[in-house]
Every structure is written in structure tokens, then in C-alpha cells.
Amino acid sequence: MKRIQNMPSGRPLGLLMAGTGMFLVSSDSLFIRIAQPSSGWTIAFMAGAWSVPVVAIAAWRTYGNQLFYEIRKHLKILCFTGLLASFSTTAFTISVTLTSVSNVVAILAAAPILAAFFARLTIREYTSRRTWKSIAGTAVGVLVIVGGSMSGGGIGGDLLALAGISGYAFNLTIWRRYPDLPRILVVLAAAIFIVIVTSIPAAPSTIDGDAFLATLAMGASFGPLARFLLASATRYAPAAEVSLFTPIETVCASIWAWLFFSEIPTNATIIGAIVIVCAVTYGITGPASEVVPELDPHP
């Protein structure tokens, strides 16, 4: 990939989008839990099936008669990013059903590191020292939360979670590289490919009423809006900074469990959550000279 050009200004807006998007994504852990014992394939398929008509209508209202022109114009990159998004979403959903939640949320801490690596490798975007320090802080916070509850076994689920988060991190770099790529079409492509990829192993006829409503909420509202915000955030903020909010999902997942399942957070969870919030706050604040990524001196 070439180095990014003509990136819009508005870093605070990008960070707000990233934080809001990741907060919405954190609800997935709640809805997946409600939808079980349905399989991860089925949950992902139903969520994607709900997303397609909702996002298609939104895209039509946005572009009108120009919709198919925009699709043809960006077809190749839409197919690539949509397939990658479907893979990462499906892999992550299934991983939750194959390994412990503690293992999965620990793997989330790798997202900012992977995003920084992919951004440097493909679009020559450096990550600021302050962001690297913040990444280290969030990783420490996640380890504090899950350190006492990491389980053995479930290696397949762990690898799926790692593959899923890698796909997400690489997609952030793609979205960062193409600021003019229509974000609503990115969300639509992801939903379509999720349905295609999961259609064969899914068993939608087996879901109950709770799973029906949970996947409806995931697919028709929370999921599409979250993906739109995260994809849009990369127009204004570096990929590494956008992914810096990923460990916030760990904090929010604990809050959802407390509110809806009366699971009182442990002391380790509370301490780790404080560390994560402080680390993210540190990473997105401070003098401009410290938070703006360094540029490659040899583009």
C-alpha cells in the first residue's frame, strides 16, 4: 500500500468515534451470551442477516441513484475489506464459544500493537511514543484483569480470537489508507460477506426467542453503527490510536455482566479497568507534539 495522502483533520472527532464505536461493540459479549447455546456460526449469521437490509436502506438513502456507481467504483477494495471484516467478526464470535472469555479479552490487548505494526509496514505511518506508552499501559490493565483466570486448553478458540483481532487491526489500516472509501458501503460489504461465510454451518431454525432478539439487536442497530463509527474514525485518527480503544471492550464487558447477570466485578477487574482507562486517557491527551505520529522521513 502507498502512504496515505490528504488525510482530513479532526483527530478529536476520530477518537470520539472510536471510543463510541468500541463501547457499542462491547455489547456483543452481552448479546452473544444471551443468544447461547446457539452456535457462534448461527449467531454471526443471524446478526449479519439483520444487518444487510438495514444497512442497504441506509446506503440507498445516502447515495440514491449513485449507489451502484459508488459500489462499482470501489468494488475491489469493498470486497477485500468486507471479506476481511466478515472473517474477523465471525472468528471472534466463534472464539467466545470455544475458549474462556478471559483468554479472549486478554488477546484483545494485541490489537493496538498489531494496528501499529500494520500501519507502519503498509502505509508508513509511525506511532507516537506517547501512544506506545499507552498501549503498554492498556496491556498491563488487561493482564491484571485476566491474570488470575486464564485457562489452559481451548487453543483453537485462542487462535481464532488472535486471527480475528489481526483481521480487525489490518482493516483499520485499510480504512486509514482509503479515507474516501464510503463507510456505509464498508459496513454493507461486511454484513453481506458475514452472511455468505456463515450460511452453510449456521442453523437459524434452532434459535429461541431470546437468541432471536439478541441477534436482532446486534445486527440491526449496535453492530452496524459500531462498524460505521470505527471505520469512519480512521479518517481522522491514526490506526494505532483508534485500536487503542479496543481494551475498553474488556472494561465494558464486565459492566454488562454486572448490570444484566449480577456478576460483581472482582478487585482485579476494578483495578485493571482503572489502569486501562488511565492508559487510554494518557494516550489520547497531551501536547500535540507527543500525540501526533511521527512521519516517515523517507516516504
C-alpha positions as MATLAB code, in Angstrom:
seq = 'MKRIQNMPSGRPLGLLMAGTGMFLVSSDSLFIRIAQPSSGWTIAFMAGAWSVPVVAIAAWRTYGNQLFYEIRKHLKILCFTGLLASFSTTAFTISVTLTSVSNVVAILAAAPILAAFFARLTIREYTSRRTWKSIAGTAVGVLVIVGGSMSGGGIGGDLLALAGISGYAFNLTIWRRYPDLPRILVVLAAAIFIVIVTSIPAAPSTIDGDAFLATLAMGASFGPLARFLLASATRYAPAAEVSLFTPIETVCASIWAWLFFSEIPTNATIIGAIVIVCAVTYGITGPASEVVPELDPHP';
ca = [
       0.000    0.000    0.000;
       1.081    3.572   -0.596;
       1.431    6.153    2.094;
      -1.807    7.967    2.978;
      -2.426   11.321    1.347;
      -4.736   14.268    2.115;
      -5.969   12.875    5.411;
      -8.790   15.033    6.854;
      -8.080   16.875   10.085;
     -10.217   16.384   13.180;
      -8.391   13.968   15.456;
     -10.704   14.595   18.463;
     -13.705   13.618   16.328;
     -11.938   10.451   15.223;
     -11.155    9.482   18.803;
     -14.751   10.169   19.855;
     -15.977    7.910   17.047;
     -13.503    5.198   18.040;
     -14.491    5.304   21.700;
     -18.214    5.281   20.944;
     -17.827    2.518   18.382;
     -15.893    0.290   20.756;
     -18.440    0.924   23.516;
     -21.146   -0.332   21.160;
     -19.013   -3.323   20.144;
     -18.676   -4.280   23.813;
     -22.379   -5.133   23.817;
     -21.561   -8.151   21.609;
     -20.382  -10.071   24.669;
     -23.768   -9.456   26.284;
     -25.823  -10.433   23.240;
     -23.702  -13.500   22.457;
     -24.197  -14.706   25.995;
     -27.952  -14.190   25.745;
     -28.044  -15.982   22.377;
     -26.244  -19.084   23.630;
     -26.479  -22.082   23.434;
     -26.822  -21.206   19.746;
     -23.536  -21.791   17.932;
     -21.178  -18.973   17.038;
     -21.867  -19.633   13.353;
     -25.594  -19.204   13.883;
     -25.220  -16.055   15.968;
     -22.924  -14.452   13.378;
     -25.230  -15.465   10.507;
     -28.347  -14.042   12.145;
     -26.606  -10.798   13.084;
     -25.372  -10.423    9.504;
     -28.795  -11.255    8.073;
     -30.374   -8.497   10.160;
     -27.661   -6.041    9.133;
     -27.957   -6.418    5.362;
     -31.424   -4.865    4.812;
     -30.912   -2.173    7.455;
     -27.566   -1.023    6.056;
     -28.739   -1.398    2.437;
     -31.614    1.003    3.119;
     -29.236    3.446    4.801;
     -26.857    3.238    1.828;
     -29.689    3.817   -0.638;
     -30.901    6.862    1.295;
     -27.337    8.191    1.369;
     -26.422    7.762   -2.304;
     -29.744    7.351   -4.081;
     -29.257    6.724   -7.787;
     -25.477    6.978   -7.337;
     -25.359    3.892   -5.114;
     -24.426    1.379   -7.802;
     -21.891    3.798   -9.265;
     -20.178    4.054   -5.858;
     -20.213    0.272   -5.498;
     -18.627   -0.251   -8.929;
     -16.081    2.492   -8.252;
     -14.829    0.870   -5.042;
     -15.794   -2.743   -5.774;
     -12.388   -4.413   -5.347;
     -11.443   -2.779   -2.077;
     -15.005   -3.182   -0.739;
     -14.873   -6.912   -1.442;
     -11.482   -7.230    0.225;
     -12.301   -5.228    3.348;
     -15.767   -6.797    3.565;
     -14.363  -10.316    3.393;
     -11.728   -9.441    5.979;
     -14.355   -7.898    8.272;
     -16.588  -10.948    7.944;
     -13.662  -13.205    8.801;
     -12.613  -11.200   11.862;
     -16.174  -10.808   13.162;
     -17.047  -14.474   12.667;
     -13.742  -15.703   14.104;
     -14.133  -13.555   17.184;
     -17.768  -14.584   17.716;
     -16.929  -18.282   17.459;
     -13.854  -17.920   19.675;
     -16.035  -16.790   22.573;
     -17.858  -20.129   22.381;
     -14.647  -22.210   22.192;
     -12.403  -20.713   24.868;
     -12.731  -18.738   28.078;
     -13.795  -15.102   27.948;
     -10.692  -14.271   29.996;
      -8.452  -15.658   27.272;
     -10.341  -13.760   24.582;
     -10.212  -10.372   26.286;
      -6.511  -10.845   27.000;
      -5.910  -11.335   23.286;
      -7.734   -8.040   22.670;
      -4.721   -6.260   24.121;
      -2.779   -7.197   20.974;
      -4.986   -5.045   18.724;
      -3.141   -1.717   19.157;
       0.237   -3.395   18.693;
      -0.915   -5.158   15.525;
      -2.521   -1.985   14.166;
       0.677   -0.007   14.754;
       2.711   -2.745   13.038;
       0.415   -2.984   10.004;
       0.215    0.813    9.659;
       3.990    1.137    9.726;
       4.506   -1.758    7.308;
       1.874   -0.887    4.713;
       1.208    2.872    4.794;
       4.393    4.071    6.523;
       2.521    5.654    9.395;
       4.577    5.904   12.551;
       3.067    5.591   16.034;
       3.951    8.282   18.566;
       5.949    7.409   21.679;
       3.038    8.514   23.845;
       0.723    6.072   22.050;
       3.228    3.230   22.540;
       3.338    4.009   26.260;
      -0.457    3.972   26.344;
      -0.534    0.637   24.507;
       1.777   -0.823   27.142;
      -0.452    0.547   29.892;
      -3.622   -0.968   28.452;
      -1.872   -4.328   28.074;
      -0.921   -4.212   31.754;
      -4.512   -3.404   32.682;
      -5.870   -6.340   30.693;
      -3.333   -8.701   32.256;
      -4.351   -7.509   35.722;
      -7.981   -8.322   34.929;
      -7.435  -11.779   33.462;
      -4.157  -12.800   35.080;
      -5.810  -14.901   37.727;
      -8.381  -16.502   35.479;
      -6.515  -17.509   32.330;
      -7.401  -21.074   31.487;
      -5.497  -23.813   29.740;
      -6.885  -25.624   26.743;
      -9.146  -24.017   24.175;
      -6.174  -23.388   21.905;
      -8.452  -23.397   18.867;
     -10.563  -20.613   20.344;
      -7.457  -18.655   21.323;
      -6.059  -18.870   17.792;
      -9.402  -17.825   16.324;
      -9.504  -14.806   18.620;
      -5.970  -13.850   17.592;
      -6.819  -14.275   13.908;
      -9.966  -12.212   14.350;
      -8.223   -9.343   16.100;
      -5.444   -9.420   13.476;
      -8.028   -9.059   10.725;
      -9.627   -6.153   12.555;
      -6.268   -4.408   13.024;
      -5.392   -4.821    9.341;
      -8.795   -3.481    8.323;
      -8.132   -0.342   10.367;
      -5.049    0.194    8.223;
      -7.052   -0.288    5.016;
      -9.677    2.215    6.135;
      -6.910    4.626    7.126;
      -5.296    4.247    3.703;
      -8.571    4.962    1.843;
     -10.261    7.945    3.551;
     -12.611    8.424    0.571;
     -13.945    4.862    0.739;
     -17.690    5.140    1.564;
     -18.003    3.873    5.126;
     -21.643    2.863    4.838;
     -20.665    0.588    1.932;
     -17.870   -0.871    4.056;
     -20.478   -1.858    6.645;
     -22.781   -3.260    3.960;
     -19.987   -5.329    2.405;
     -19.065   -6.737    5.810;
     -22.662   -7.762    6.515;
     -23.082   -9.431    3.118;
     -19.876  -11.431    3.465;
     -20.747  -12.461    7.031;
     -23.979  -13.987    5.717;
     -22.168  -15.726    2.851;
     -19.346  -17.116    5.000;
     -21.603  -18.424    7.781;
     -24.613  -19.563    5.738;
     -23.645  -23.237    5.425;
     -22.684  -24.111    9.036;
     -25.349  -21.860   10.586;
     -28.617  -23.321   11.874;
     -31.011  -20.365   12.230;
     -34.008  -22.640   12.765;
     -32.586  -23.690   16.138;
     -32.560  -20.273   17.826;
     -35.052  -19.449   20.551;
     -36.837  -16.185   21.309;
     -34.021  -14.716   23.374;
     -31.442  -15.504   20.700;
     -33.742  -14.013   18.071;
     -33.964  -10.696   19.925;
     -30.269  -10.688   20.831;
     -29.131  -11.172   17.233;
     -31.681   -8.584   16.099;
     -30.133   -6.022   18.440;
     -26.627   -6.994   17.314;
     -27.354   -6.933   13.613;
     -29.911   -4.189   13.175;
     -28.520   -1.497   15.463;
     -25.433   -1.931   17.660;
     -23.220   -3.812   15.190;
     -23.702   -1.682   12.046;
     -23.415    1.591   13.950;
     -20.269    0.402   15.732;
     -18.601   -0.685   12.478;
     -19.551    2.581   10.794;
     -18.056    4.649   13.619;
     -14.847    2.603   13.795;
     -14.363    2.724   10.027;
     -15.059    6.470    9.986;
     -12.681    7.121   12.887;
      -9.685    6.149   10.747;
     -10.356    9.141    8.511;
      -9.282   11.413   11.323;
      -7.023    9.450   13.686;
      -4.115    7.015   13.220;
      -4.955    3.308   13.142;
      -2.961    2.628   16.311;
      -4.882    5.289   18.233;
      -8.245    4.010   17.010;
      -7.344    0.484   18.107;
      -6.164    1.886   21.444;
      -9.819    1.823   22.487;
     -10.116   -1.936   21.883;
      -9.267   -2.930   25.507;
     -12.146   -0.693   26.619;
     -14.331   -3.601   25.500;
     -12.822   -5.586   28.363;
     -13.966   -2.966   30.858;
     -17.430   -2.567   29.362;
     -17.983   -6.335   29.139;
     -17.517   -6.539   32.905;
     -20.038   -3.739   33.377;
     -22.603   -5.513   31.168;
     -22.118   -8.725   33.144;
     -22.625   -6.810   36.387;
     -25.766   -4.994   35.210;
     -27.507   -7.873   33.435;
     -26.207  -11.002   35.150;
     -25.432   -9.660   38.644;
     -21.792  -10.697   38.303;
     -19.961   -8.426   40.731;
     -16.533   -7.401   39.361;
     -13.551   -8.716   41.287;
     -10.962   -6.413   42.807;
      -8.594   -7.362   39.988;
     -11.219   -6.349   37.419;
     -11.749   -2.978   39.073;
      -8.024   -2.265   39.376;
      -7.343   -3.393   35.807;
     -10.227   -1.293   34.491;
      -8.825    1.796   36.213;
      -5.400    1.120   34.692;
      -6.915    0.725   31.202;
      -8.983    3.905   31.430;
      -5.991    5.885   32.713;
      -3.731    4.473   29.985;
      -6.192    5.294   27.198;
      -6.741    8.782   28.636;
      -2.982    9.311   28.716;
      -2.645    8.140   25.131;
      -5.269   10.462   23.649;
      -4.341   13.591   25.600;
      -1.217   15.652   25.972;
       0.778   18.096   23.829;
       0.271   17.831   20.084;
       3.972   17.154   19.642;
       3.585   13.968   21.692;
       0.333   12.561   20.314;
       0.778   13.263   16.602;
       2.512   10.264   14.973;
       5.945   10.748   13.524;
       6.199   10.794    9.753;
       8.436    8.553    7.752;
      11.444   10.677    6.773;
      11.800    8.583    3.601;
       8.297    8.258    2.045;
];
